[in-house]
Coordinates of C-alpha atoms and ligand atoms in Angstrom, one line a residue:
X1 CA 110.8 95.2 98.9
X2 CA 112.8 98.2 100.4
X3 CA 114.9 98.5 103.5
X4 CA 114.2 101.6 105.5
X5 CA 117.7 102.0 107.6
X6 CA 117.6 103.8 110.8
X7 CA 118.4 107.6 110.6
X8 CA 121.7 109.2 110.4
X9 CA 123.8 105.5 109.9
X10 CA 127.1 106.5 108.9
X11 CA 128.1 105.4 105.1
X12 CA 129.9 101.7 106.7
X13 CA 126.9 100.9 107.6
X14 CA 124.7 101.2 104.8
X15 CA 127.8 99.2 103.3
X16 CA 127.0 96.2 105.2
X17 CA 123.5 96.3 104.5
X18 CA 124.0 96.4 100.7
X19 CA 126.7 93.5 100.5
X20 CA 124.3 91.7 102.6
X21 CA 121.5 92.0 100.0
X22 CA 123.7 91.5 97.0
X23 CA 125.4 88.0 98.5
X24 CA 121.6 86.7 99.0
X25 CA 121.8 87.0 95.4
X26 CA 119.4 90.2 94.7
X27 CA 119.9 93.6 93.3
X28 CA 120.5 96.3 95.9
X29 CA 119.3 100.1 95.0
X30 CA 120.5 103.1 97.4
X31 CA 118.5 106.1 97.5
X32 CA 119.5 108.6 100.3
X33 CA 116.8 110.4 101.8
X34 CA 116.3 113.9 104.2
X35 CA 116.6 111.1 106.7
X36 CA 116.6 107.9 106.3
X37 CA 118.6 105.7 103.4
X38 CA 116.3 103.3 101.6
X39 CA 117.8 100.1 100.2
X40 CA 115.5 98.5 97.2
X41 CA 116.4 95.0 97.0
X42 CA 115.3 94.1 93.6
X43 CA 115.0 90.9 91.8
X44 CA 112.9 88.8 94.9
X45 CA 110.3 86.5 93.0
X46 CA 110.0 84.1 95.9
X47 CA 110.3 83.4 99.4
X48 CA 109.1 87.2 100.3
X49 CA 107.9 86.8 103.9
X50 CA 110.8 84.9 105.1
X51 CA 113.7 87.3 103.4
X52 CA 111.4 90.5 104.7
X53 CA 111.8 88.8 108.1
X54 CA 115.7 87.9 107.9
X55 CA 116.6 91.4 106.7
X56 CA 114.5 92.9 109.0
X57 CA 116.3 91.5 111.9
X58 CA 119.2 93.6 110.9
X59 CA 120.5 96.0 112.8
X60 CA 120.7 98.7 110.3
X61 CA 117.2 97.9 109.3
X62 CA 114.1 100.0 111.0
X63 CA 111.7 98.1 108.7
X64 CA 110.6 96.3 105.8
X65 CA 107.9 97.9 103.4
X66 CA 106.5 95.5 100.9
X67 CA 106.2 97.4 97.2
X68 CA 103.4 95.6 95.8
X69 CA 103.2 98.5 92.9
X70 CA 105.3 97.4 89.2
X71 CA 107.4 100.5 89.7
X72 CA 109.5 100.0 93.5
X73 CA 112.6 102.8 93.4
X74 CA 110.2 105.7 91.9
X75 CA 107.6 104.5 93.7
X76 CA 106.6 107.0 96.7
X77 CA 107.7 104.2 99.6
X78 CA 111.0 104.2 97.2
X79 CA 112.5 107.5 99.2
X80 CA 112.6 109.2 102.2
X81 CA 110.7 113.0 100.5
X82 CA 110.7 114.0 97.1
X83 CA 113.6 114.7 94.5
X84 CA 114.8 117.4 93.9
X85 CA 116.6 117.4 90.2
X86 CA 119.1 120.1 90.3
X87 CA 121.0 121.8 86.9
X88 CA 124.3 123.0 86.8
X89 CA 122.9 127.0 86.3
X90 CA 121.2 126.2 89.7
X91 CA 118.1 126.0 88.2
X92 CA 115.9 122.7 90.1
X93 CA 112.7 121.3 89.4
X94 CA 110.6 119.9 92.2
X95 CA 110.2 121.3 95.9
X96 CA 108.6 124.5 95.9
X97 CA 110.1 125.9 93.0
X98 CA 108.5 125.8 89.7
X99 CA 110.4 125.8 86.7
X100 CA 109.7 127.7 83.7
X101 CA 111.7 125.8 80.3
X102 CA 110.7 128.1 77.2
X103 CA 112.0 128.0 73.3
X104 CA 111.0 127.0 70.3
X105 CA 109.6 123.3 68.6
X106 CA 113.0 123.6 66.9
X107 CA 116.2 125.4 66.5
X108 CA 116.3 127.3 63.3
X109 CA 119.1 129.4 63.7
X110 CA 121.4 131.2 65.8
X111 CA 119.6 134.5 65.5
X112 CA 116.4 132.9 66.4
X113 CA 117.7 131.0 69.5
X114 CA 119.1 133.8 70.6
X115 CA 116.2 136.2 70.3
X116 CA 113.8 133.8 72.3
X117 CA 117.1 132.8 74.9
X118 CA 116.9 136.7 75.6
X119 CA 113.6 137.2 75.4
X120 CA 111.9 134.2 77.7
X121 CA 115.0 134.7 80.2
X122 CA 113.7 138.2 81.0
X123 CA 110.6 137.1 81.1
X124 CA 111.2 134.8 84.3
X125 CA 112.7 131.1 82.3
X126 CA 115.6 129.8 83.8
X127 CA 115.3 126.8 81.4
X128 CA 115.6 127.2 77.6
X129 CA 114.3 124.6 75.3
X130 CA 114.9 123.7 71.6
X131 CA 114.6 120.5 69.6
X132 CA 118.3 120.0 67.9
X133 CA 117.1 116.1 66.4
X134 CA 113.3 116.1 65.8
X135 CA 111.0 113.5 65.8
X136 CA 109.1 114.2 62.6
X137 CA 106.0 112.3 61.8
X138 CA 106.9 112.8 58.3
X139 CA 110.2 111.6 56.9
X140 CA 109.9 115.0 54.5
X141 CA 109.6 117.7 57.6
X142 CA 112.3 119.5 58.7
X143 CA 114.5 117.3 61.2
X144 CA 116.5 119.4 62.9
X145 CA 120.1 121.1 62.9
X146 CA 121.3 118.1 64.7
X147 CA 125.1 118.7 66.4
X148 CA 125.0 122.9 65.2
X149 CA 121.5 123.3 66.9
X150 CA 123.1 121.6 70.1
X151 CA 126.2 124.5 70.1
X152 CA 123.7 127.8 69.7
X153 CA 121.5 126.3 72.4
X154 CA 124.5 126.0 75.0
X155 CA 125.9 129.6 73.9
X156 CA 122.7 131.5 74.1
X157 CA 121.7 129.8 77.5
X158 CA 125.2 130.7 78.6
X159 CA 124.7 133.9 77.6
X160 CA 121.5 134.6 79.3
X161 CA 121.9 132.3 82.7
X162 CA 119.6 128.9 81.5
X163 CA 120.0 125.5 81.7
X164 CA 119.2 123.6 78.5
X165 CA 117.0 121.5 77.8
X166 CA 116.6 119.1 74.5
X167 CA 115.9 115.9 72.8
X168 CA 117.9 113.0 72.2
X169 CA 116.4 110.4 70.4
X170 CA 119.2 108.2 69.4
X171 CA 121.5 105.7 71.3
X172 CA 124.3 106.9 69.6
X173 CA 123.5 110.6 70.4
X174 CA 123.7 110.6 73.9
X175 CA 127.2 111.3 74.9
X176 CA 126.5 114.2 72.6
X177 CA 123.5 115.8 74.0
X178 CA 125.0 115.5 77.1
X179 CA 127.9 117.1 76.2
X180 CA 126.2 120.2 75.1
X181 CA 122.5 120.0 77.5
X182 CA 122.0 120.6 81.2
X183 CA 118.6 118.1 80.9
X184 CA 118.5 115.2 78.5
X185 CA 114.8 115.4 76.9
X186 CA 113.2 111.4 76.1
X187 CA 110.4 112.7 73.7
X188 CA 107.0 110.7 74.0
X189 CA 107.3 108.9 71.0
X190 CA 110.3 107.4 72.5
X191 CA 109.3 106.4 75.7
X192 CA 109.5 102.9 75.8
X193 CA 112.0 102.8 73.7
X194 CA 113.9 100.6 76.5
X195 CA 117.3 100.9 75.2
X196 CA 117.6 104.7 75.2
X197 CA 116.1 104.9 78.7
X198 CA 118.2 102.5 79.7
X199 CA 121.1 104.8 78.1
X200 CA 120.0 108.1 79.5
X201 CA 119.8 105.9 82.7
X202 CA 123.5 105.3 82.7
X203 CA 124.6 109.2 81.6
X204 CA 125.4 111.8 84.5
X205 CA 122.8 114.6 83.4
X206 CA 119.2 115.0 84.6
X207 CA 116.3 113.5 82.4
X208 CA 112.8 114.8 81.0
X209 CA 110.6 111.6 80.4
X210 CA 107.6 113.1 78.4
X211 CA 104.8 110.6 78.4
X212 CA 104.0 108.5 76.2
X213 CA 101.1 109.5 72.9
X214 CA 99.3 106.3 74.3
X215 CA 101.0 105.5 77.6
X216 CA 99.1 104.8 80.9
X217 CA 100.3 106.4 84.1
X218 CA 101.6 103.1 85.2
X219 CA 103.7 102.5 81.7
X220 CA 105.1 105.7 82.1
X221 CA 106.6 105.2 85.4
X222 CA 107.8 102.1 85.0
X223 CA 109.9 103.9 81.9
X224 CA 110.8 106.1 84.1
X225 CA 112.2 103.1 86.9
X226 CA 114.2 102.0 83.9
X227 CA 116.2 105.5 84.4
X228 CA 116.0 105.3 88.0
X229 CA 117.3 101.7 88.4
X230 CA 120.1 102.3 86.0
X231 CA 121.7 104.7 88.2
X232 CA 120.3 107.7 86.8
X233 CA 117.7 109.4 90.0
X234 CA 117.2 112.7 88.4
X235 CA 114.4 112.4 86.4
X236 CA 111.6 114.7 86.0
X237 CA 108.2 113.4 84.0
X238 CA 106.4 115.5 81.7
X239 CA 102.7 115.3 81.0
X240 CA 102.2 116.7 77.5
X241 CA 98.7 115.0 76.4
X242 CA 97.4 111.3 75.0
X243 CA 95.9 110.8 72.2
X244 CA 92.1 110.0 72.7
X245 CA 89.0 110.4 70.8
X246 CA 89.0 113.9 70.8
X247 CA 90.2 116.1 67.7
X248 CA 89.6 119.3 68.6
X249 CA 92.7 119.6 70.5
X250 CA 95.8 118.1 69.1
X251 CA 96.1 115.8 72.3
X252 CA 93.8 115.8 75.7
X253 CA 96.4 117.5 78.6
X254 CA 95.7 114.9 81.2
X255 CA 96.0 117.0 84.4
X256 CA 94.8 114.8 86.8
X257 CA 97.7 112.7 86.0
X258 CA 99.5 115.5 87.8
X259 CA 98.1 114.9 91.1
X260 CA 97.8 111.3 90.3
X261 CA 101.3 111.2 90.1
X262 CA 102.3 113.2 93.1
X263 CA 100.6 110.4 95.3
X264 CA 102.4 107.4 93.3
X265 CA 106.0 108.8 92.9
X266 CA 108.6 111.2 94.7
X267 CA 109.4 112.2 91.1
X268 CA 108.6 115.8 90.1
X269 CA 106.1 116.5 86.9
X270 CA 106.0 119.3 84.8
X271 CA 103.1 120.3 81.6
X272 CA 104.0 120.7 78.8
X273 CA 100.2 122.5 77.3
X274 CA 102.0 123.6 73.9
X275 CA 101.7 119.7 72.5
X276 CA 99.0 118.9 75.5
X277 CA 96.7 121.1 73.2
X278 CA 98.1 122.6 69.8
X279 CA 96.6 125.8 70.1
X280 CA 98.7 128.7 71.1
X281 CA 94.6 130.6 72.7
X282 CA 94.8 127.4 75.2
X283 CA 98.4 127.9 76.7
X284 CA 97.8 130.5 78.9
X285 CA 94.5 128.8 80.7
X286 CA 96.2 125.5 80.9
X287 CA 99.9 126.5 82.0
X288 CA 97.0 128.1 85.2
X289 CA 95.6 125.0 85.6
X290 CA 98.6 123.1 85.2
X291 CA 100.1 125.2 88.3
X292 CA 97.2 125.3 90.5
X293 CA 97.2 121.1 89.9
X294 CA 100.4 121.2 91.4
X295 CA 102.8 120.6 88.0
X296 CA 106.4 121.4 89.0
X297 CA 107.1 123.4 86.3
X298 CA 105.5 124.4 82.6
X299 CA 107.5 123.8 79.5
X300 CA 106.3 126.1 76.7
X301 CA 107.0 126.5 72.8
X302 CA 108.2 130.2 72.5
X303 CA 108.9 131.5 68.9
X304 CA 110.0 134.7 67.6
X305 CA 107.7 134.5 64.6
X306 CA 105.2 131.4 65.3
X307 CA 103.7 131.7 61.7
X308 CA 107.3 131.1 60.3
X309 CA 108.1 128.5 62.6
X310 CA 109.8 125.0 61.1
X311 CA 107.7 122.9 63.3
X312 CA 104.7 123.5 65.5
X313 CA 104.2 127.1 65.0
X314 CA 100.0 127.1 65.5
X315 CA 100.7 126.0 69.2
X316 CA 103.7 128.6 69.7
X317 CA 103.3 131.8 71.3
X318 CA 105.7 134.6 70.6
X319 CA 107.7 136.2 73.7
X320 CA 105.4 138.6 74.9
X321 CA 102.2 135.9 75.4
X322 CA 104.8 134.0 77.4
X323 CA 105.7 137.1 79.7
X324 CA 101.9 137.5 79.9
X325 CA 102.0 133.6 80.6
X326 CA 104.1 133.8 83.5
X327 CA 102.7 137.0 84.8
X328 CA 99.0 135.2 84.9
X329 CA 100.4 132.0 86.6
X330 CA 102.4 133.9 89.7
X331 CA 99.3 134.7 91.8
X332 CA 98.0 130.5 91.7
X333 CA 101.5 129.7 92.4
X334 CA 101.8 131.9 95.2
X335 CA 98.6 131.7 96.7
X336 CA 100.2 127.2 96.8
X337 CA 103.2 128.4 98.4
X338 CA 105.3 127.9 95.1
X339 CA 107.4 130.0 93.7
X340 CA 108.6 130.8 90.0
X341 CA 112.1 132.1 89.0
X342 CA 112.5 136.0 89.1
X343 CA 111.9 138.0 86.4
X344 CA 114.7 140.1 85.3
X345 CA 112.2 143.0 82.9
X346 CA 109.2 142.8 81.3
X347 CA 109.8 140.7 78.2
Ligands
PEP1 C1 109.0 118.5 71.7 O1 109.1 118.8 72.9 O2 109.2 119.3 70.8 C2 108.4 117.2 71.3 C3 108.6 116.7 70.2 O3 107.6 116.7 72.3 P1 106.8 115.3 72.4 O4 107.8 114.3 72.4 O5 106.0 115.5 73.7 O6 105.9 115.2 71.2
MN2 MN1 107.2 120.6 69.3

């Protein structure tokens, strides 16, 4: 269940409210809203009605809102609006802004990191991605430059105003990543891999939950309550495709999930079409839809040379398609009232 407290209570207050709910023997989660502080008491099993009453009769407490949904802190009842994750470079994703993250499947090299850093930052990105520890289905694919990928992607972003965004895939890598990254990336084939969420749940830097290859909406935010209830509220999901019957597309981009998702959780969602469909002639029409769904921001795989690329080159599109990309998508984001970051030249 979750406490709604009366608006404006001064920090003592909340106080009391939380040692009252931890001495009845539960869990109790914070999460200050535009207004009001919600307190999720977590843990109840039994009894429900009569503890709803007794903490209701607090004074603190305006009301009592049963959570009968899996998920409680994520859920929408679980705050007061909708997050906001903000990045050190002042980039954000959720409210009205729409964030653009661009860069390749992989880093390859310096040189090629910084090309696309340069090149999708002029374009309007003011995120740049890059796997540094990939998640290979075969054991013989390239794996990634691991630590030295994580040092050019800090340096280029620097260099060109992004936050970074990348994988971590390991336990034991994530004081690293976070060392180097502005957004810690949980790729889908990790996503209930509870130990890692419950890792990145503990680390001070934003995290991008992709869903899931065969997750359901409801698995995926329950990962994502892992995060949350481990003291970790910035997390933004990522829709990038489930496998289904289909082959024609590498995955099926499941953008319903997007408004689906708006309605079950004050968490943002981004797209991610590059892996939601594994053909570079598909990103442009699906980043549109994606937008016009209401996605929060579009992550896209942006290569230099796509038919030299380590990893996923047949769904990467070189610099220009994504300045053509962003250029297509501004008039659907506009017309919702959204806005995408400025665009420095033509890239
Ligand atoms: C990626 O972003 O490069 C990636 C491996 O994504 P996913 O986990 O969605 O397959
Ligand atoms: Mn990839």
């Amino acid at each position: 269940m979750i406490l709604v407290l009366y608006p404006s209570l001064p920090p003592e207050a909340v106080a009391r409210v939380v040692a009252e709910v931890r001495e009845s023997g539960y869990d109790a989660h914070v999460s200050a809203g535009s207004e009001h502080t919600i307190i999720g008491v977590v843990g109840v099993t039994a009894d429900k009605e009569e503890l709803a009453e007794r903490f209701g009769q607090l004074e603190e407490v305006e009301r009592v809102v049963p959570i009968s949904r899996p998920y409680k802190m994520v859920s929408r009842e679980g705050k007061d609006g909708t997050t906001v994750v903000r990045c050190a470079n002042g980039a954000s994703v959720g409210g009205t802004a729409i964030a653009l993250m661009a860069g390749p499947c992989s880093v390859e090299s310096e040189q090629q990191i910084e090309t696309t850093a340069r090149a999708v930052s002029r374009a309007g990105a003011n995120f740049l991605r890059g796997g540094a520890f990939k998640p290979r289905t075969s054991p013989y694919a390239f794996q990634g430059l691991g630590e030295q990928a994580l040092r050019y992607l800090r340096t280029c972003a620097d260099a060109f105003g992004l936050a970074v965004v990348t994988e971590v895939m390991d336990v034991r890598d994530v004081e690293l990543v976070a060392a180097h990254a502005d957004v810690l990336q949980i790729g889908a084939r990790n996503m209930q891999n509870f130990n890692l969420l419950r890792e990145v749940g503990a680390a001070r830097k934003p995290v991008l939950l992709k869903r899931g290859l065969s997750a359901t909406i409801e698995e995926w935010l329950m990962a994502a309550e892992y995060i949350y209830v481990g003291g970790n509220h910035d997390v933004v999901l990522c829709e990038r495709g489930i496998r289904t019957f289909e082959t024609a597309t590498r995955n099926t981009l499941d953008l319903s999930a997007v408004p689906l998702v708006h309605l079950l959780t004050h968490l943002p969602v981004i797209v991610d079409p590059s892996h939601g469909t594994g053909r570079r002639d598909l990103i442009a029409p699906m980043s549109r839809a994606a937008v016009a769904a209401g996605a929060d921001g579009l992550m896209l795989e942006v290569h230099p040379n796509p038919a030299q690329a380590k990893s996923d080159g047949p769904q990467s599109i070189t610099p220009e398609d994504f300045g053509a990309v962003v250029r297509s998508v501004r008039p659907i984001a506009e017309a919702l009232g959204r806005e995408l970051p400025a665009v420095v030249s033509a890239a």
